[in-house]
């Protein structure tokens, strides 16, 4: 079935009912699952049999939706998490522990930056933050003996830097560690990171995948390509016995499914960031139109970006779809059908001028969100990235005047009309 086109996968994959079963994905609204014998249930706890027993670890509704995202990304296994934050946390923590080190792109979502550089640091995991436009030599120099992964975004939120997949995958693999790519912004409709060397793909499904600002959620997809067992000393969590499962070794028992099985049966069991099945159901409805919405977001964003560029009061515009954008060539290489609906721009006069234009918008709302059907704006320096120092903001490529405009799927003329009146204020 892996030969199906993306549009068909969006609509049909995941829940594929048999005779007499519901046409639509059922919500398994149950915390628990029944067995006939104590022995049957015991085998589940030993991971000897596959099956559901408690929704803190896994739930069928979630798994059908994860299966759809897995097929969209071209992976071998996937899991849903309660949020994108949980997805990135689990993706890294599944292979890192106290005393380990990760390399992370400086152009990354503010929440991920805090997670890795503050919270995971308290857990004893060190991080080297690297400019995504660094040279190969600089990137290679960042690796240490205890480095366990490289983390970056395919299109960075908010500053829209397109990842040089080739450079990052090559460096990660030369140092025997996986490349983890957060693919939230382009979604698999516009970019499939596994095709370009990513080993693990993460998502905040809260954004385009849900698409309607209904539910917070996340997803982790494993390509199955990284050979953990080749580097047993580097990834002991996967390649040596897990005491919490009577000495089972994930790579031996589960092969290509080792990484996701460990994340589910160990991290989800112990940390419990499961997505509610109700939310997974809503996410699945969103996914059914992802292939229709993404091109519309991109088409509208390009029109709006061109309009902004023509405006006297606008100091600068960044949109990788614009031909003179510094990341246009990388965008063409890795996402030829389009990037995403997000634009960044600044107003002449700096921070205060940008905030004034935002306040004058009527239809376009100021919300802490991005990548849903309704056009919205946010000022990263005073909102999502508020905890960063000016130096950190600069390193992350976020200027104080930067307005993040998430272009929705309304009529582009109406979005432009609202911007026009706000700029005329
Ligand atoms: C929003 C976002 C996250 C965090 O996801 P939540 O669902 O809000 O927890 C992670 N990465 C990127 C690129 C995001 O845009």
Coordinates of N, CA and C and ligand atoms in Angstrom, one line a residue, residues 82-86 88 109 111-112 153 155-157 182-185 203-207 216-218 370 404, ligand 1:
X82 N 0.9 14.0 23.3 CA -0.1 15.0 23.7 C 0.2 16.4 23.1
X83 N 1.4 16.7 22.7 CA 1.7 18.0 22.2 C 3.0 17.8 21.3
X84 N 3.3 18.9 20.6 CA 4.6 18.9 19.8 C 5.8 18.9 20.8
X85 N 5.6 19.6 21.9 CA 6.7 19.7 22.9 C 7.0 18.3 23.4
X86 N 5.9 17.5 23.7 CA 6.2 16.1 24.1 C 6.8 15.3 23.0
X88 N 9.0 16.3 20.7 CA 10.4 16.6 20.6 C 11.1 16.1 21.8
X109 N 12.0 26.5 17.0 CA 10.9 27.0 17.8 C 11.3 27.3 19.2
X111 N 9.9 27.1 22.1 CA 9.6 26.1 23.0 C 10.6 25.0 23.0
X112 N 11.1 24.6 21.8 CA 12.1 23.6 21.7 C 13.4 24.1 22.3
X153 N 14.8 22.0 12.4 CA 13.5 22.1 11.8 C 13.6 22.2 10.2
X155 N 11.6 23.7 8.1 CA 11.5 25.2 8.0 C 11.4 25.7 9.4
X156 N 12.2 26.6 9.7 CA 12.3 27.0 11.1 C 11.1 28.0 11.4
X157 N 10.6 27.8 12.7 CA 9.6 28.7 13.2 C 10.2 29.6 14.2
X182 N 12.2 18.3 12.9 CA 10.8 18.7 13.2 C 10.2 19.3 11.9
X183 N 9.2 18.6 11.4 CA 8.7 18.9 10.0 C 7.3 19.6 10.1
X184 N 7.1 20.3 11.2 CA 5.8 20.9 11.4 C 5.3 21.8 10.3
X185 N 6.2 22.7 9.9 CA 5.8 23.8 8.9 C 5.5 23.3 7.5
X203 N 6.5 16.2 14.8 CA 5.5 17.2 14.4 C 4.8 17.8 15.6
X204 N 4.5 19.0 15.5 CA 3.4 19.6 16.3 C 2.2 19.5 15.4
X205 N 1.4 18.5 15.7 CA 0.2 18.3 14.9 C -0.9 19.4 15.1
X206 N -0.6 20.2 16.2 CA -1.4 21.3 16.5 C -1.5 22.3 15.3
X207 N -0.6 22.3 14.5 CA -0.5 23.3 13.4 C -1.3 22.8 12.2
X216 N -4.3 20.4 20.6 CA -2.9 20.4 20.7 C -2.4 18.9 20.6
X217 N -1.4 18.7 19.8 CA -0.9 17.3 19.7 C 0.4 17.2 19.0
X218 N 1.0 16.1 19.1 CA 2.3 15.8 18.4 C 2.4 14.5 17.9
X370 N -0.2 29.5 15.0 CA 0.3 29.6 13.7 C -0.2 28.4 12.9
X404 N 5.4 37.7 12.7 CA 5.1 36.4 12.1 C 3.6 36.4 11.7
Ligands
LIG1 C1 4.3 24.8 17.8 C2 5.5 24.1 17.5 C3 6.1 23.1 18.4 C4 5.5 22.8 19.8 O1 4.2 22.2 19.6 P1 3.0 22.2 20.6 O2 2.0 21.4 19.9 O3 2.6 23.7 20.7 O4 3.5 21.6 21.9 C5 7.2 22.4 18.1 N1 7.9 22.7 16.9 C6 7.4 23.6 16.0 C7 8.1 23.8 14.7 C8 6.2 24.3 16.3 O5 5.7 25.2 15.4

